[in-house]
Coordinates of C-alpha atoms in Angstrom, one line a residue:
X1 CA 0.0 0.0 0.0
X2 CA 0.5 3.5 -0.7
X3 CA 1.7 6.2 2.3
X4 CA -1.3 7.6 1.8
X5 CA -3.3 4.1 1.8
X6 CA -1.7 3.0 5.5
X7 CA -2.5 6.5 7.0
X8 CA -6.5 6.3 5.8
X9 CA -6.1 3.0 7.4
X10 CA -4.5 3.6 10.2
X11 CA -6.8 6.6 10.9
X12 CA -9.7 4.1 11.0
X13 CA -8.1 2.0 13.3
X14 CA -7.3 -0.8 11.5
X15 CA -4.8 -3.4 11.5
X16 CA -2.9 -0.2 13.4
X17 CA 0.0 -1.7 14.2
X18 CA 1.1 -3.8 11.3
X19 CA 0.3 -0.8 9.2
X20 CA 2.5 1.4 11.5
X21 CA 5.0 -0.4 10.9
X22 CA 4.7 -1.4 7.6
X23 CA 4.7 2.5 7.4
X24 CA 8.1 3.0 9.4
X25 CA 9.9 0.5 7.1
X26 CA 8.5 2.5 4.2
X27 CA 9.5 5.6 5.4
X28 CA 12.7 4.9 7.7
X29 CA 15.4 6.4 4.9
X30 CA 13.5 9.7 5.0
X31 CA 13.7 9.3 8.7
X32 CA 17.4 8.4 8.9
X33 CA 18.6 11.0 6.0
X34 CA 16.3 14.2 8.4
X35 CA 17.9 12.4 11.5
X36 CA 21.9 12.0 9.9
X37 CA 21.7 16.1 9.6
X38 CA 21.4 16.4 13.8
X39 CA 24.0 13.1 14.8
X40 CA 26.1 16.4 16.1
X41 CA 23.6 17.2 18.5
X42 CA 23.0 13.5 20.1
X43 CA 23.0 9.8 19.6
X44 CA 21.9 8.9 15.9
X45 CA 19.6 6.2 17.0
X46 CA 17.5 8.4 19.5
X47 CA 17.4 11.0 16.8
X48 CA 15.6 8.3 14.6
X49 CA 13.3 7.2 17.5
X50 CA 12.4 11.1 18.1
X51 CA 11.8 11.1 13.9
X52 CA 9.6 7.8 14.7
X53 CA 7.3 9.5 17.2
X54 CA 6.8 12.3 14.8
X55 CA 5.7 10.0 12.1
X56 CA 2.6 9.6 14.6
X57 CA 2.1 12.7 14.8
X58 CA 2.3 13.2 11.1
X59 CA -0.6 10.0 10.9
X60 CA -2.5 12.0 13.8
X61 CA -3.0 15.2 11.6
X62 CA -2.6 14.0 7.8
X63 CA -5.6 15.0 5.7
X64 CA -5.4 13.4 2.1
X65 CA -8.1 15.5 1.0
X66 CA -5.8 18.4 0.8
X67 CA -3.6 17.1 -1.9
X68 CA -0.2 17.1 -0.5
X69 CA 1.5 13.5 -0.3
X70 CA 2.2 12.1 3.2
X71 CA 5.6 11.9 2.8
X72 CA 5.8 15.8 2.4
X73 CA 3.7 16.6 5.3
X74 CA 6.1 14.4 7.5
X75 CA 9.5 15.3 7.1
X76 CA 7.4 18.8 8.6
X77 CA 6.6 16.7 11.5
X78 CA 9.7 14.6 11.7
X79 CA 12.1 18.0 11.3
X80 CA 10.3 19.2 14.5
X81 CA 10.1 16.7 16.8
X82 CA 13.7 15.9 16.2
X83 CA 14.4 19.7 16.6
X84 CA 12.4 19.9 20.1
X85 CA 14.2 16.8 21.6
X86 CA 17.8 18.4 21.0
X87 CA 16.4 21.5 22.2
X88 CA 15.1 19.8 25.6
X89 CA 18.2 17.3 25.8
X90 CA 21.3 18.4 23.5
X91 CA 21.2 22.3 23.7
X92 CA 24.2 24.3 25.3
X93 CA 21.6 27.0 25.9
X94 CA 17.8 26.4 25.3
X95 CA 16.9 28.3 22.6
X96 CA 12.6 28.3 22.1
X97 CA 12.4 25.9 19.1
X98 CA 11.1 28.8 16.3
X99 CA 14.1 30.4 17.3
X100 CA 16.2 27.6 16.7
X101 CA 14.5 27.1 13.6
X102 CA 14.8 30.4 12.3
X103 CA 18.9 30.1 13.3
X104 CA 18.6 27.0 11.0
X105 CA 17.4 28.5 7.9
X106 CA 19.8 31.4 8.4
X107 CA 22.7 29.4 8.6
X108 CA 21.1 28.0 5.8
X109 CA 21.0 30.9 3.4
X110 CA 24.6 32.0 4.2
X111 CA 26.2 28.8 3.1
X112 CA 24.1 28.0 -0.2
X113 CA 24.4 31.7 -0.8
X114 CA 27.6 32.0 -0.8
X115 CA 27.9 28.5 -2.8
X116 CA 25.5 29.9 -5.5
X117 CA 27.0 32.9 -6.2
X118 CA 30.5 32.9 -4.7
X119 CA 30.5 35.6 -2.0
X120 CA 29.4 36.4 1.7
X121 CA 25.9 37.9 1.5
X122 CA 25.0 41.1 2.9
X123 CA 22.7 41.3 6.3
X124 CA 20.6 43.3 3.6
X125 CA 20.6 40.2 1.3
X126 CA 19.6 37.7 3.9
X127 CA 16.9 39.5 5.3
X128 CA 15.5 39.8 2.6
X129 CA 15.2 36.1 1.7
X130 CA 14.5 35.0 5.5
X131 CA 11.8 38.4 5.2
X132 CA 13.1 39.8 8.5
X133 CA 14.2 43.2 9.7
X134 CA 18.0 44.0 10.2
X135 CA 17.1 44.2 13.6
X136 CA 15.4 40.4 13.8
X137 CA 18.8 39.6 11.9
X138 CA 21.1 41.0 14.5
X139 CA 18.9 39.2 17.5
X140 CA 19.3 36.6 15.6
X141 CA 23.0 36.6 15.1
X142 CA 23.3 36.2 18.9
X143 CA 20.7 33.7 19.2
X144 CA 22.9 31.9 17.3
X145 CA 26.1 32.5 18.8
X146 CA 25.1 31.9 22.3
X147 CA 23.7 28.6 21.5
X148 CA 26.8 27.8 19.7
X149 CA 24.9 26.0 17.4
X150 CA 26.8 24.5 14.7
X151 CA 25.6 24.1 10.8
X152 CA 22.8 21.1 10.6
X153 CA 23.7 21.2 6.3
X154 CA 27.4 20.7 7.0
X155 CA 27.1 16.7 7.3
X156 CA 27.9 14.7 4.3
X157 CA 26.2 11.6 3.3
X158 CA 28.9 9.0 4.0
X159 CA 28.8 4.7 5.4
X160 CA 29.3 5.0 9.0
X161 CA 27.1 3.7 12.2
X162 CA 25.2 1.4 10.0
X163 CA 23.8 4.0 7.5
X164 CA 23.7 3.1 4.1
X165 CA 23.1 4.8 0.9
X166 CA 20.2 3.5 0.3
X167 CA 18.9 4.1 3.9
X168 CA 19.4 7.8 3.3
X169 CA 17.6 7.6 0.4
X170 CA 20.3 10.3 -1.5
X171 CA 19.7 11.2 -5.5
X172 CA 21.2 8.7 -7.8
X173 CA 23.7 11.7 -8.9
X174 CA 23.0 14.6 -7.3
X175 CA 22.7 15.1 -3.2
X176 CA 21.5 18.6 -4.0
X177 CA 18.3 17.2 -5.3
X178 CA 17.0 14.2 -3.2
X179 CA 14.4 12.0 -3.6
X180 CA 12.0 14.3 -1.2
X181 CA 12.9 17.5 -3.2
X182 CA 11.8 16.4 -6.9
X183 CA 8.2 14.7 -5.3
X184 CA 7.8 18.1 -3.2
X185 CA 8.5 20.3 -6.8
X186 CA 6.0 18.1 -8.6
X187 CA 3.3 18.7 -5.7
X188 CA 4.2 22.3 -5.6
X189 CA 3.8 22.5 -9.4
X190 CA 0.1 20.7 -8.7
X191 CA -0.7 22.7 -5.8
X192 CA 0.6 26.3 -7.5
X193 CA -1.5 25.8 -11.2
X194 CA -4.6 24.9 -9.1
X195 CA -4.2 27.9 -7.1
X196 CA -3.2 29.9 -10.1
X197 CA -6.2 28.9 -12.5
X198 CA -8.7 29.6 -9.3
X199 CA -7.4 33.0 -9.9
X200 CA -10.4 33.9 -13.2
X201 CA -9.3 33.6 -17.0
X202 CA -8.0 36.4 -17.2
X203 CA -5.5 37.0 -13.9
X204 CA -4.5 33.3 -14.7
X205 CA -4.3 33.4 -18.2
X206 CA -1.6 36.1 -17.6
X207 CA 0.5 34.2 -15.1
X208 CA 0.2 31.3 -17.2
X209 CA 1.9 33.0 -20.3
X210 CA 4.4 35.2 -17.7
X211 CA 5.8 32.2 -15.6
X212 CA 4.9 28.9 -17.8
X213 CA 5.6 30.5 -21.4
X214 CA 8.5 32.9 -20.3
X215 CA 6.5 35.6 -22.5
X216 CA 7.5 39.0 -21.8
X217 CA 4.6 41.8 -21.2
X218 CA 4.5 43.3 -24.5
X219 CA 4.2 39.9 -26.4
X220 CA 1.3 38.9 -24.3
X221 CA -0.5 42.7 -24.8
X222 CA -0.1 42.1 -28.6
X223 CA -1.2 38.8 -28.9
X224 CA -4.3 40.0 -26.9
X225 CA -4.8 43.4 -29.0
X226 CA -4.5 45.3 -25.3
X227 CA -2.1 47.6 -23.7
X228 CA 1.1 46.5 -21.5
X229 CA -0.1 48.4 -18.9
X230 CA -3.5 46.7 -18.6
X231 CA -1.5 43.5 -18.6
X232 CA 0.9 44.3 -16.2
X233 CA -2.0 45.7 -13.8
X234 CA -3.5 41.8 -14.6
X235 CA -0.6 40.4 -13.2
X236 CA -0.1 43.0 -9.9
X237 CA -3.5 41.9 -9.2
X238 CA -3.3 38.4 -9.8
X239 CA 0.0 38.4 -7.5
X240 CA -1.8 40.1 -4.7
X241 CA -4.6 37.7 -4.9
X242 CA -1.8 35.0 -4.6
X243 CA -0.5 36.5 -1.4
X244 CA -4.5 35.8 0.4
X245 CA -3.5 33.4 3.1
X246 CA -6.1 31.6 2.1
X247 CA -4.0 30.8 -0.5
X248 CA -0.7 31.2 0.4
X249 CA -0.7 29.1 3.0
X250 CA -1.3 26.1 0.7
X251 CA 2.8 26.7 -0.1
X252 CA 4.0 27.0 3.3
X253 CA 4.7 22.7 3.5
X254 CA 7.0 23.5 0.8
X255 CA 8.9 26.7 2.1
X256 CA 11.5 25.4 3.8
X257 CA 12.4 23.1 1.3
X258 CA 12.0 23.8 -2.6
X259 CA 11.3 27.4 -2.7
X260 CA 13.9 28.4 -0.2
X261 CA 16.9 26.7 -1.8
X262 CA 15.5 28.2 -5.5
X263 CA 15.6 31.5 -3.7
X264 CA 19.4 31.5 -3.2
X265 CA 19.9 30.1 -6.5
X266 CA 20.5 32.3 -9.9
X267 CA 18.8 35.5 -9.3
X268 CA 16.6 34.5 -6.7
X269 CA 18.1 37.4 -4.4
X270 CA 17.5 39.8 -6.7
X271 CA 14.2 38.8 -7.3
X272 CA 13.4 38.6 -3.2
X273 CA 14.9 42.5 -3.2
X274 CA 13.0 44.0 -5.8
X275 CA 9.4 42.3 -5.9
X276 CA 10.1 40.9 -1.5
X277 CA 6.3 41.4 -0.8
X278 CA 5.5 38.4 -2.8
X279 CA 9.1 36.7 -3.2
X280 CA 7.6 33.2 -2.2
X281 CA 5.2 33.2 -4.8
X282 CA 7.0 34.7 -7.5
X283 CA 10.0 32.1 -6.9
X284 CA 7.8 29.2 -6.6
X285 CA 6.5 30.8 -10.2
X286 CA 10.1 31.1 -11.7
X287 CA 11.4 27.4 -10.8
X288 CA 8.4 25.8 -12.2

């Protein structure tokens, strides 16, 4: 069966724990790649466990009705309940866990920048793409620096402790893009079009021909016998509609995955500085 198949089944109380942990061994090299990223902060195998009890959690709240697959939605829950036990047991200083999340993703952008385009980024720069003030940046800084937290993306996938390849579930030939990444950018790419095309003909019609057919203002003005400047309004709107949380919240699962890492990749900065009020949208847009 299916993720998807074991959580309806599980969620109806059936055959619970065969299918739990028929689930586990489906899903135990997700578990162990999330889990290898933290081995500095405790012992790999209570790491896993911790990723374990957040696969429940994952079963507890999973709705398949909202057209994300399971396995997206967990590595959320897995992430965080691995996160909160080093936080309660591994932690120089405790740090609240959004805190120590944001620290993350920070650490985050300054490496990949800095691999993507080949020099330190600017607090400016890195505000802009975590969409904080210099002022969060700076607390956060400290945050950082008090809990002498080192890099979680500094690990390399290697053999040790039992670990194999193929229980870290790497990319045949690329560890940049995993497994997890390409089935989270082809649910993005479903989730993003059905948002888009909820949008009316004419607001999607134009992001369609913007973001799917790379067409430039003026060719899409001309082959509708309109002004660029109604177009471009067409598209302001349609972007601000995008930004309703009623539907910009359907991309927050993929956030800290796809969208980020596209962000520091290319021009993603320079598209976060110059259009930052919808900079998750727009990027999800550009990579797809």
């Amino acid at each position: 069966m299916t993720n998807e198949q074991l959580v309806i089944q599980l969620k109806a109380g059936i055959h619970t724990a065969e299918y739990m942990k028929q689930l586990w061994e489906q899903n135990r090299g997700m578990i162990g790649k999330i889990a290898y990223k933290y081995k500095g902060y405790g012992d790999l195998e209570d790491l896993k466990q911790q990723g374990f009890l957040g696969l429940y959690d994952a079963v507890e709240g999973f709705d398949p009705d909202q057209g994300t697959s399971f396995i997206t939605y967990a590595a959320f829950w897995i992430r965080q309940n691995i996160q909160r036990y080093v936080d309660d047991c591994c932690g120089v200083v405790r740090i609240p866990v959004r805190t120590r999340e944001q620290i993350n993703q920070y650490k985050k952008a300054v490496s990949q920048f800095k691999k993507w385009h080949g020099r330190e980024a600017t607090d400016k720069e890195i505000s802009l793409l975590l969409q904080i003030s210099l002022k969060q940046l700076e607390q956060l800084k400290k945050d950082a620096q008090m809990g002498q937290i080192g890099s979680l993306d500094s690990f390399t996938l290697q053999e040790e402790d039992g670990i194999t390849v193929a229980d870290l579930v790497p990319a045949a030939d690329d560890v940049e893009e995993t497994v997890l990444d390409r089935i989270q950018k082809e649910e993005l790419k479903e989730v993003l079009w059905e948002i888009v095309d909820d949008l009316g003909e004419d607001q999607a019609g134009v992001i369609r021909a913007r973001y799917q057919e790379r067409r430039t203002l003026k060719d899409i003005a001309e082959k509708n016998n309109c002004a660029i400047e109604w177009v471009r309004q067409i598209e302001k709107k349609a972007m601000k509609r995008l930004r309703i949380p009623s539907r910009a919240n359907k991309l927050k699962p993929f956030y800290d995955g796809v969208i980020f890492d596209q962000a520091l990749k290319g021009n993603g900065v320079a598209r976060f500085n110059s259009t930052w009020t919808s900079s998750t949208e727009r990027v999800a847009l550009e990579m797809l």
